[in-house]
CSV table of C-alpha atoms in Angstrom, one decimal:
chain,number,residue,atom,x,y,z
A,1424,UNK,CA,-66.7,4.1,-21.0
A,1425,UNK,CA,-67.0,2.4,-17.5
A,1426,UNK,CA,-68.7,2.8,-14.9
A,1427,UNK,CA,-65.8,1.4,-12.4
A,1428,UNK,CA,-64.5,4.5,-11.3
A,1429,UNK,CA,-67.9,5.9,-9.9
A,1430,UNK,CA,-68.6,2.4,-8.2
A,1431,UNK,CA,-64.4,2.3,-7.1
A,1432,UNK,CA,-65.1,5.6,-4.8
A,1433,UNK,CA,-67.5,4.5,-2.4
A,1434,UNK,CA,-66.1,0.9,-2.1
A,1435,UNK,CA,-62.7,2.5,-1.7
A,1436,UNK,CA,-64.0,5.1,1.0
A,1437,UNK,CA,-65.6,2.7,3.0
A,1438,UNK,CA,-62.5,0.0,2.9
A,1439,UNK,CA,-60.6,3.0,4.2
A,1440,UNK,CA,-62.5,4.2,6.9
A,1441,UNK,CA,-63.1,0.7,7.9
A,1442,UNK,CA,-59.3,0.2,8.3
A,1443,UNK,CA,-58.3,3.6,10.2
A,1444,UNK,CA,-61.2,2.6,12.9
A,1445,UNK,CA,-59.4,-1.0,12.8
A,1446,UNK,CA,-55.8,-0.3,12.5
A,1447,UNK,CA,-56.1,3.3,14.6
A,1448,UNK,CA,-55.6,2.0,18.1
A,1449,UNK,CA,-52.6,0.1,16.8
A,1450,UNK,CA,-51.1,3.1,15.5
A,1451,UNK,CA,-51.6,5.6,18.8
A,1452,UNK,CA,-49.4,2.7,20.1
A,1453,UNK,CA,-46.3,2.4,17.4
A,1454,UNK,CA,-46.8,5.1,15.2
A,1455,UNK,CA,-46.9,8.4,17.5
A,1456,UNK,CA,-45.6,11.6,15.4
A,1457,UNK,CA,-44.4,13.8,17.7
A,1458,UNK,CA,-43.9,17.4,17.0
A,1459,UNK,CA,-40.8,18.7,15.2
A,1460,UNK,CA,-39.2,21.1,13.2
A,1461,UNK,CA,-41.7,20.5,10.2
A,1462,UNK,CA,-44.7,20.2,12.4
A,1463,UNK,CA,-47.4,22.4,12.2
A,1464,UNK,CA,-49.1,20.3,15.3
A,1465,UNK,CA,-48.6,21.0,19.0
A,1466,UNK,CA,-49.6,17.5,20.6
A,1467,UNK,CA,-48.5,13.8,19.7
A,1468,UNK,CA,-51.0,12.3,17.5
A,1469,UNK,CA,-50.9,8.9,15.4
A,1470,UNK,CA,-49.8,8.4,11.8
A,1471,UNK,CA,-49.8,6.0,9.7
A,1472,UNK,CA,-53.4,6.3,8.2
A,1473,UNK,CA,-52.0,6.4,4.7
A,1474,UNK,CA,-52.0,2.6,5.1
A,1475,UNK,CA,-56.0,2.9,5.0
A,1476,UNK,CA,-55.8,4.7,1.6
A,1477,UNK,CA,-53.4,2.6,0.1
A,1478,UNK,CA,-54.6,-1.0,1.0
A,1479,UNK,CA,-58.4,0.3,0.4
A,1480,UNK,CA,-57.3,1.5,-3.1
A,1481,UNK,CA,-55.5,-1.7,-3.8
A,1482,UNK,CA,-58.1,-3.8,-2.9
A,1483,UNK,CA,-60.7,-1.8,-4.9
A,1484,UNK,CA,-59.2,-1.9,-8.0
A,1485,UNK,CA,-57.9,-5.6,-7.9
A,1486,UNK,CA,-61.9,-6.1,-7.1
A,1487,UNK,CA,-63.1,-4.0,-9.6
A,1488,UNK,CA,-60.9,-5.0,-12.7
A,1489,UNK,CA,-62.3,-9.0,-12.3
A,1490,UNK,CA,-65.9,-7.7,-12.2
A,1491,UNK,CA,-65.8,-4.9,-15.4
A,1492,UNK,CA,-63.0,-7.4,-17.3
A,1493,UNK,CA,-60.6,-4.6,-16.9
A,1494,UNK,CA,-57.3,-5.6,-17.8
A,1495,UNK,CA,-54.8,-3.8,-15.0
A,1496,UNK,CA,-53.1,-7.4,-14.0
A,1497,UNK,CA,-50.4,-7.1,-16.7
A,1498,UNK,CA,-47.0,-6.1,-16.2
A,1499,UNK,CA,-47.6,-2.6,-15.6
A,1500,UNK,CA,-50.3,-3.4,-13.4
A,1501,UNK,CA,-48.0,-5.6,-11.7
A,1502,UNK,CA,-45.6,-3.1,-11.3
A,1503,UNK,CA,-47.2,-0.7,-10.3
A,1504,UNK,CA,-48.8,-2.7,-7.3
A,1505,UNK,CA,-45.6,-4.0,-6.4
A,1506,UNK,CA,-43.9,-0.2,-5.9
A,1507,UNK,CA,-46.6,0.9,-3.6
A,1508,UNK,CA,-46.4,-1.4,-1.7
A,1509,UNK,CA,-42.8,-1.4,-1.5
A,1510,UNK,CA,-42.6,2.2,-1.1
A,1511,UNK,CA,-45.6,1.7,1.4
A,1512,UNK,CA,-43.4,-0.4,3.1
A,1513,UNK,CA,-40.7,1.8,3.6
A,1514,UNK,CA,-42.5,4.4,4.5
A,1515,UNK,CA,-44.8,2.2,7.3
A,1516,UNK,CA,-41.0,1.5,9.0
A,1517,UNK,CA,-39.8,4.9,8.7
A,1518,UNK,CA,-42.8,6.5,10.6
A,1519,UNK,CA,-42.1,4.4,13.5
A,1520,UNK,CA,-38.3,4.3,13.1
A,1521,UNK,CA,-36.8,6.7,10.8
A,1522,UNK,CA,-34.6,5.6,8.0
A,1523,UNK,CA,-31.0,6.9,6.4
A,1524,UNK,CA,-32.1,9.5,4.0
A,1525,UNK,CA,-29.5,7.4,1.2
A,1526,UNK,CA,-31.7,4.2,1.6
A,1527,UNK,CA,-34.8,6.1,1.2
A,1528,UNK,CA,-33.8,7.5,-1.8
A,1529,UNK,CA,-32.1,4.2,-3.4
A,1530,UNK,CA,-35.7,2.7,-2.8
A,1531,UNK,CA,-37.8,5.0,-4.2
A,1532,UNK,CA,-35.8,5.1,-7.3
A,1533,UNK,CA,-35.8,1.6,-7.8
A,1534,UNK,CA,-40.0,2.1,-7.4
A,1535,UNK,CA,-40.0,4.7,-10.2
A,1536,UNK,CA,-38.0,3.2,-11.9
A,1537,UNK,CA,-40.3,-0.3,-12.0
A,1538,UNK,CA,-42.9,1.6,-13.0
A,1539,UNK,CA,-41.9,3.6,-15.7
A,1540,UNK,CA,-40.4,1.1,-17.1
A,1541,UNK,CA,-43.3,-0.8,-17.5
A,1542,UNK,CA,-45.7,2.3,-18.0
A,1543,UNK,CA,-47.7,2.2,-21.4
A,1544,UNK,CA,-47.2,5.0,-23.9
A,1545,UNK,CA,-44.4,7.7,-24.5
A,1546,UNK,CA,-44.3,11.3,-24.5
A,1547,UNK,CA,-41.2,11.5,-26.6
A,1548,UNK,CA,-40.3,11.0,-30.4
A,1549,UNK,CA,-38.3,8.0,-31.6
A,1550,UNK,CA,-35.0,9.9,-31.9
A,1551,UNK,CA,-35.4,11.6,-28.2
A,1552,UNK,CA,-36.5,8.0,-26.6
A,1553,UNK,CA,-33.0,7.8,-24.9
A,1554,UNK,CA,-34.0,10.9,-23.0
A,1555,UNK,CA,-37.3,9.7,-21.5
A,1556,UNK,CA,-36.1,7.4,-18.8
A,1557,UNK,CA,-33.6,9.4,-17.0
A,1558,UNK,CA,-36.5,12.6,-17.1
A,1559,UNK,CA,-39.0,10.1,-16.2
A,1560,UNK,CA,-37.4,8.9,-13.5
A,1561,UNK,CA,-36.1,12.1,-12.0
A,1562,UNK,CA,-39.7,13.7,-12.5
A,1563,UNK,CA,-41.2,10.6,-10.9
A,1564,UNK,CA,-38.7,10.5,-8.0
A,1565,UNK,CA,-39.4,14.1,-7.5
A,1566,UNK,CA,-43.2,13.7,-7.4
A,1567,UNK,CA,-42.8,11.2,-5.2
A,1568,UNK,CA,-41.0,13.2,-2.4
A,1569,UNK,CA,-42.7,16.8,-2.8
A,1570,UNK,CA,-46.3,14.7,-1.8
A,1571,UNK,CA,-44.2,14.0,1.3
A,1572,UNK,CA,-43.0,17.3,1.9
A,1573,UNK,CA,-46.8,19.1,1.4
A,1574,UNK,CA,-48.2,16.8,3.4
A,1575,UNK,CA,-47.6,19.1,6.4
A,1576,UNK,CA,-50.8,20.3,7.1
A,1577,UNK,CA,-54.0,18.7,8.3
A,1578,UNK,CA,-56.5,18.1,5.5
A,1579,UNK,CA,-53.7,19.6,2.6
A,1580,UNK,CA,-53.2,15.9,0.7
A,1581,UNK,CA,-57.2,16.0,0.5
A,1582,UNK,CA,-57.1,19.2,-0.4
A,1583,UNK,CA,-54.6,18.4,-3.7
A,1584,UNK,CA,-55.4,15.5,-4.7
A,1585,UNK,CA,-59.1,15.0,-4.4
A,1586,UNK,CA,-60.2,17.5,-7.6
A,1587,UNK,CA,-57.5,15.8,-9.6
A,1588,UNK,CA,-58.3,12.0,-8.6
A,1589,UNK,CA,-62.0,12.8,-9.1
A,1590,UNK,CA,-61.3,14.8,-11.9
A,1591,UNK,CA,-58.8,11.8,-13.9
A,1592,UNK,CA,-62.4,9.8,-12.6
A,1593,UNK,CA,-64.7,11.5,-13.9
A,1594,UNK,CA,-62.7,11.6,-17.1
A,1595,UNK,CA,-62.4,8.0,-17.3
A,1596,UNK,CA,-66.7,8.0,-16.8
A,1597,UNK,CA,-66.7,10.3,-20.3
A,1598,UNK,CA,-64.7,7.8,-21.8
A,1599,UNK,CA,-61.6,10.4,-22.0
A,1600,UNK,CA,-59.2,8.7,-20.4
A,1601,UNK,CA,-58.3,4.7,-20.2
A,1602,UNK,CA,-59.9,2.5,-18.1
A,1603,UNK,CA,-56.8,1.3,-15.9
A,1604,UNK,CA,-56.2,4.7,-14.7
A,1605,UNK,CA,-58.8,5.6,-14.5
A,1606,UNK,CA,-60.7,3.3,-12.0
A,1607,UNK,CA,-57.0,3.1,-10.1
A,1608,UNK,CA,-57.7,7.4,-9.8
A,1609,UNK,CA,-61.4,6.4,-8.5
A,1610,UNK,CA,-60.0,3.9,-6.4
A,1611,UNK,CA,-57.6,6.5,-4.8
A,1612,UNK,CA,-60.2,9.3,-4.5
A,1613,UNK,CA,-62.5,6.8,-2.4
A,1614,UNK,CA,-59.3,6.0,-0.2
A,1615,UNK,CA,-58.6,10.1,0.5
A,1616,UNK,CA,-62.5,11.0,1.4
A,1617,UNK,CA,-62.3,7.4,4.1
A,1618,UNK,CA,-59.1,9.0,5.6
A,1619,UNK,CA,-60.4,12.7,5.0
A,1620,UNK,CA,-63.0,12.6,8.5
A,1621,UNK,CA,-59.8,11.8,10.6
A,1622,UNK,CA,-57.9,13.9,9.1
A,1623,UNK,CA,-59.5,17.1,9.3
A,1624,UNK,CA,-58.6,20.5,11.6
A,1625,UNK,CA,-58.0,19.3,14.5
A,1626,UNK,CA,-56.2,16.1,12.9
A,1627,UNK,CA,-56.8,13.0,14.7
A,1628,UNK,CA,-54.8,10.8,12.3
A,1629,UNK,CA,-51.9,11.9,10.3
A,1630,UNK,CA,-51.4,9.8,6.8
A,1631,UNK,CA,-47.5,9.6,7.5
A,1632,UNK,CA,-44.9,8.3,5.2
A,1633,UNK,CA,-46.9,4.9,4.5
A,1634,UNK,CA,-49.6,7.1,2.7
A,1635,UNK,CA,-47.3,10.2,1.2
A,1636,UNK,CA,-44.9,8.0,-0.8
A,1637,UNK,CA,-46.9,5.7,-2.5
A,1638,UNK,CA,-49.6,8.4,-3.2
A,1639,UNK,CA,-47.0,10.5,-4.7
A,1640,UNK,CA,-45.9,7.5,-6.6
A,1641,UNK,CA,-49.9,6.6,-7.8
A,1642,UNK,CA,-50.8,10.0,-8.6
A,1643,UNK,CA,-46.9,10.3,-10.9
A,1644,UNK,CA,-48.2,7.2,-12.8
A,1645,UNK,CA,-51.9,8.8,-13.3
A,1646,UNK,CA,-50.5,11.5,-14.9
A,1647,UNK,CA,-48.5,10.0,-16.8
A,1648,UNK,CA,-50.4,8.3,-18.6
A,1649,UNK,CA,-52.8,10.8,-19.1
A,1650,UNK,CA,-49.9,12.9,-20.9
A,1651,UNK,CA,-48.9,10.0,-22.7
A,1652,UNK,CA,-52.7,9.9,-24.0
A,1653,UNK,CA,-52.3,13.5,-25.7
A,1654,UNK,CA,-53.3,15.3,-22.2
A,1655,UNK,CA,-49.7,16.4,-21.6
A,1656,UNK,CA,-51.0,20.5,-21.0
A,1657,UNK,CA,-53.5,18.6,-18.6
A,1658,UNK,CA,-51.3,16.8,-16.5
A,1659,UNK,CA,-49.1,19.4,-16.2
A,1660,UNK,CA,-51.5,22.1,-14.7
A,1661,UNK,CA,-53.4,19.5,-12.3
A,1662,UNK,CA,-50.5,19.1,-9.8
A,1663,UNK,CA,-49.1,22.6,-10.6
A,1664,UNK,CA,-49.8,24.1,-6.8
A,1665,UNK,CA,-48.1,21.0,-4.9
A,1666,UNK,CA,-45.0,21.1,-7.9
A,1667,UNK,CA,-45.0,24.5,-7.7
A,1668,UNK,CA,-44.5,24.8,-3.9
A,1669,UNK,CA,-42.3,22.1,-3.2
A,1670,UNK,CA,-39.8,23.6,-6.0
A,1671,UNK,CA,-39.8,27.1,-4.8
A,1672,UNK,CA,-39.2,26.2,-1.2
A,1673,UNK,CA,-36.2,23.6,-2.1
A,1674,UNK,CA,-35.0,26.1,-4.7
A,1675,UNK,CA,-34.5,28.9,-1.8
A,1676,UNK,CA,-33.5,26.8,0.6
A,1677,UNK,CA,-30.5,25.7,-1.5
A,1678,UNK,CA,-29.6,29.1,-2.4
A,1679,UNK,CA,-29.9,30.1,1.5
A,1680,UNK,CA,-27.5,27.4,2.0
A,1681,UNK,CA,-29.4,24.9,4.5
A,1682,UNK,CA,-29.6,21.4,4.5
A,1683,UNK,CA,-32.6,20.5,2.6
A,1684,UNK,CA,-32.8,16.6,3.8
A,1685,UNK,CA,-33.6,18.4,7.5
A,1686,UNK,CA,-36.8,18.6,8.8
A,1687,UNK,CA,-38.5,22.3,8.3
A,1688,UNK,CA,-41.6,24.6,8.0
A,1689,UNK,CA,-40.5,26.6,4.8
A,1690,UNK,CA,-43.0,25.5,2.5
A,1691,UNK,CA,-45.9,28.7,1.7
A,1692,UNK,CA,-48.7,26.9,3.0
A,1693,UNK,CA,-46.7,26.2,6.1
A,1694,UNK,CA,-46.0,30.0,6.5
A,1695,UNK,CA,-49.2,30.8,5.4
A,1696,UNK,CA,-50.3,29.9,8.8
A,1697,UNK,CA,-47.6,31.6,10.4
A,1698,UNK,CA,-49.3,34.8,8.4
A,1699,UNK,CA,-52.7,34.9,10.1
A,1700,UNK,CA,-54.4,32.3,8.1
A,1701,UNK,CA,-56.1,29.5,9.6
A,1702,UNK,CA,-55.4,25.9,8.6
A,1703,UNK,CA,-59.1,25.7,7.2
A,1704,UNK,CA,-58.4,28.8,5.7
A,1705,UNK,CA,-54.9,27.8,3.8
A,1706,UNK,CA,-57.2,24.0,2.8
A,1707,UNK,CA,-59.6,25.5,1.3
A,1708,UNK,CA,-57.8,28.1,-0.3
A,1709,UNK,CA,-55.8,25.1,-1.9
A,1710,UNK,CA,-58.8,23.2,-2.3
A,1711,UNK,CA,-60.7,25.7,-4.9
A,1712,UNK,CA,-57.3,26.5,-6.9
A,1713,UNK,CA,-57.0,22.7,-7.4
A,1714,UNK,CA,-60.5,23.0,-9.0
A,1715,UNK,CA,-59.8,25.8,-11.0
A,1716,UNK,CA,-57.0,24.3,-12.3
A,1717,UNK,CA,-59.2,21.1,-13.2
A,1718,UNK,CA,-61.1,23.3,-15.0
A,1719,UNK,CA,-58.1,25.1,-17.0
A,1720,UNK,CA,-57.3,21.3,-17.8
A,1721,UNK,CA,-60.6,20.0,-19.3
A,1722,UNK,CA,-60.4,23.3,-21.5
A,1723,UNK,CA,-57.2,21.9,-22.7
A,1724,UNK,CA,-58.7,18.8,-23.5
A,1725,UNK,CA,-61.9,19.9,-25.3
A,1726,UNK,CA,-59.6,22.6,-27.0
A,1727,UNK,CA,-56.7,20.7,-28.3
A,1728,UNK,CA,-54.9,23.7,-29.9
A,1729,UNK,CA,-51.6,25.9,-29.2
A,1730,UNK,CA,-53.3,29.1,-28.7
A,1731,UNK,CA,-55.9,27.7,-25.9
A,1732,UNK,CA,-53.2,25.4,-24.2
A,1733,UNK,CA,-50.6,28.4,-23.6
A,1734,UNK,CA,-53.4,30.7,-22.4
A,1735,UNK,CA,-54.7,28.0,-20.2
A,1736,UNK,CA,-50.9,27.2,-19.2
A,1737,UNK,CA,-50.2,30.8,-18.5
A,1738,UNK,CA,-53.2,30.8,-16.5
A,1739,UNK,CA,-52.9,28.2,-14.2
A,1740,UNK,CA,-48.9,29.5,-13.4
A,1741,UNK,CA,-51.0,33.0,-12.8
A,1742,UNK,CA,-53.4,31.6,-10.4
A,1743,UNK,CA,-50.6,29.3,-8.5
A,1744,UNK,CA,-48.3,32.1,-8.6
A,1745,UNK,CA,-51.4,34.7,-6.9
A,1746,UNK,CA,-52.1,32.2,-4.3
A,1747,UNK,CA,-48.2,31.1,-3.3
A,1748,UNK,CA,-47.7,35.4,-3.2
A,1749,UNK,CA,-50.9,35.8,-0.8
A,1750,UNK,CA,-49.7,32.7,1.9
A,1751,UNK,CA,-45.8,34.3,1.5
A,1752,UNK,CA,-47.5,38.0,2.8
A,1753,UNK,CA,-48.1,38.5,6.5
A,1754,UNK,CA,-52.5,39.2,6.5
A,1755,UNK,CA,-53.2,42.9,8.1
């Protein structure tokens, strides 16, 4: 037990918020989004403020691991610093100049690919260990790009990933979950409530692909390792609402025929909005499942047995399911 995480979310938080008010000006300059086909925003307005969350994460943990003795400098530690901020990289050029889809995708599989490599623990026997790269990697590389495509909305990436960060947190507190991750989850959940003020309805800052990619790529790696712990029911209901959406839209799209590397508003919390809810409405809808589903996963982990993880499994596909049906049906 540490008490790392805890002191990693208000360190974090402020380091991010300190950056956006630094870095924000700058950004109304380069990195203007202006509204397209995926939009759910009428006017310009800046992105880029996943940089914040990022570099405030970063710095946190590096901090934070010399002052508890945690040891996160290793190669996996190494790794995994090195991908996000490669894939931060990438994403910083492609909000002010967008990049060939091919070389995005060539990039962010070498990033996944760095850090699964490196990651610690395996979810697969000895005689199926052949099998766990490839489905690492095209689980990984999957994450990494449905963050990106649910990050549509203003306030939605708080909305997902704060219960789970502070949830892998305060797990890590308990001592139920490793140190490393754990303060990196704290870190990250200081970084999204820094960015969350500028971010809310109205958005005044967007966190662009600078923020999306290497978020997707942190919060891949967190769960990870929590199923390679023995928490594999657990990591698979946390991010269940953002998987599940992302796979259902690029599902029907593909059987509709369009071309699903172009730009759209297909996703159910997109038309959700389109259906009479409001944005805070579709947020905090979002917000509470991803808490329920927190809860469905501590039960998992308390009650380690078949029975309690399918019932909690089935569950959590019953609440995502409810809520994906109520955004899909036009409000009276």
């Amino acid at each position: 037990m540490t008490l790392a995480p805890l002191i990693a979310v208000p360190l974090a938080a402020a380091l991010s918020a300190g950056l956006i008010v630094l870095l924000r000006p700058l950004l109304q300059r380069y990195a203007l989004a202006r509204p397209n086909a995926r939009s759910s925003h009428t006017v310009p307005t800046p992105q880029g403020g996943g940089i914040a969350i990022v570099g405030a994460a970063l710095v946190a943990a590096a901090l934070l691991t010399s002052l508890f003795g945690i040891s996160l400098g290793g190669t996996e530690g190494a790794a995994l610093a090195f991908a996000v901020l490669v894939l931060a990289g990438v994403g910083a050029v492609d909000d002010i100049r967008p990049l060939p889809a091919s070389l995005r995708l060539v990039v962010q599989a070498g990033a996944v690919v760095a850090v699964v490599a490196t990651a610690q623990g395996r979810l697969l026997p000895d005689g199926w260990a052949w099998l766990e790269l490839p489905a690492a990697l095209m689980a990984g590389l999957w994450f990494v790009n449905l963050v990106n495509f649910m990050d549509g909305l203003d306030w939605m990436s708080v909305a997902e990933f704060v219960p789970l960060t502070a949830f892998l947190a305060g797990l890590g507190l308990v001592g139920g979950y490793a140190a490393e991750p754990a303060l990196v989850a704290g870190a990250l959940l200081g970084g999204l409530l820094g960015f969350a003020p500028f971010n809310r309805p109205v958005a005044r800052l967007f966190m662009g692909d600078v923020g999306s990619l290497p978020v997707g790529l942190i919060v891949a790696w967190l769960l990870f390792r929590l199923a390679s712990e023995g928490g594999l029911a657990a990591a698979l209901i946390l991010p269940l609402y953002p998987v599940a959406d992302a796979t259902l839209t690029l599902l029907w799209r593909m059987r509709r025929g369009e071309k699903v590397w172009q730009a759209h508003r297909s996703h159910f919390y997109q038309v959700a909005t389109v259906n009479g809810f409001s944005v805070t409405g579709v947020v905090a809808r979002v917000f509470a499942l991803q808490f329920a589903l927190a809860g469905l996963a501590l039960i998992t982990l308390l009650w380690p047995s078949w029975p309690v993880t399918l019932l909690c499994l089935a569950f959590a596909a019953g609440l995502v399911g409810w809520l994906l049906r109520r955004f899909a049906t036009p409000r009276p």
